[in-house]
Amino acid sequence: MAKKVVATLKKEGGVTYAKVIKAVRSEKTGAYTFKEEMVPSQTVKEVLKK
């Protein structure tokens, strides 16, 4: 029987996180790839400006 594992990134009084997914175009092939990263919610706009 499998164990159920519950992982949470949000704790009371802690930092909340957001998952940012950006489409990045390769200069070599022209194909799009997706870059995913977890960032604190307060810095989402700063990460997307890059």
Short mmCIF file of C-alpha atoms in Angstrom, two decimals:
data_model
loop_
_atom_site.label_atom_id
_atom_site.label_comp_id
_atom_site.label_asym_id
_atom_site.label_seq_id
_atom_site.Cartn_x
_atom_site.Cartn_y
_atom_site.Cartn_z
CA MET A 1 0.00 0.00 0.00
CA ALA A 2 1.36 3.44 -0.96
CA LYS A 3 1.90 6.19 1.55
CA LYS A 4 0.18 9.49 1.01
CA VAL A 5 2.64 12.36 1.20
CA VAL A 6 1.36 15.91 1.51
CA ALA A 7 3.90 18.68 1.02
CA THR A 8 2.95 22.28 1.59
CA LEU A 9 4.92 25.40 0.85
CA LYS A 10 2.55 27.66 2.76
CA LYS A 11 2.79 27.90 6.52
CA GLU A 12 1.20 30.34 8.89
CA GLY A 13 3.35 33.45 9.04
CA GLY A 14 5.60 32.15 6.26
CA VAL A 15 6.26 33.27 2.73
CA THR A 16 3.75 32.33 0.02
CA TYR A 17 5.13 31.13 -3.30
CA ALA A 18 3.95 31.32 -6.89
CA LYS A 19 4.92 29.15 -9.84
CA VAL A 20 6.06 31.26 -12.81
CA ILE A 21 6.09 29.66 -16.26
CA LYS A 22 7.73 31.62 -19.09
CA ALA A 23 7.93 30.76 -22.78
CA VAL A 24 11.51 31.24 -23.97
CA ARG A 25 12.41 31.18 -27.65
CA SER A 26 15.63 29.42 -28.65
CA GLU A 27 17.85 31.60 -30.84
CA LYS A 28 19.41 28.54 -32.46
CA THR A 29 16.28 26.64 -33.56
CA GLY A 30 13.49 29.18 -33.08
CA ALA A 31 11.47 26.68 -31.03
CA TYR A 32 9.80 27.68 -27.78
CA THR A 33 10.61 26.03 -24.47
CA PHE A 34 9.05 26.65 -21.09
CA LYS A 35 11.02 27.71 -18.04
CA GLU A 36 9.36 27.06 -14.67
CA GLU A 37 10.46 28.44 -11.32
CA MET A 38 9.03 28.92 -7.83
CA VAL A 39 9.37 32.49 -6.56
CA PRO A 40 7.98 34.39 -3.56
CA SER A 41 4.67 36.08 -4.39
CA GLN A 42 6.08 39.54 -3.77
CA THR A 43 8.73 39.19 -6.51
CA VAL A 44 6.57 37.81 -9.36
CA LYS A 45 6.45 41.10 -11.30
CA GLU A 46 10.21 41.59 -10.98
CA VAL A 47 10.90 38.07 -12.30
CA LEU A 48 8.59 38.55 -15.28
CA LYS A 49 10.32 41.82 -16.27
CA LYS A 50 13.62 39.98 -16.85
#
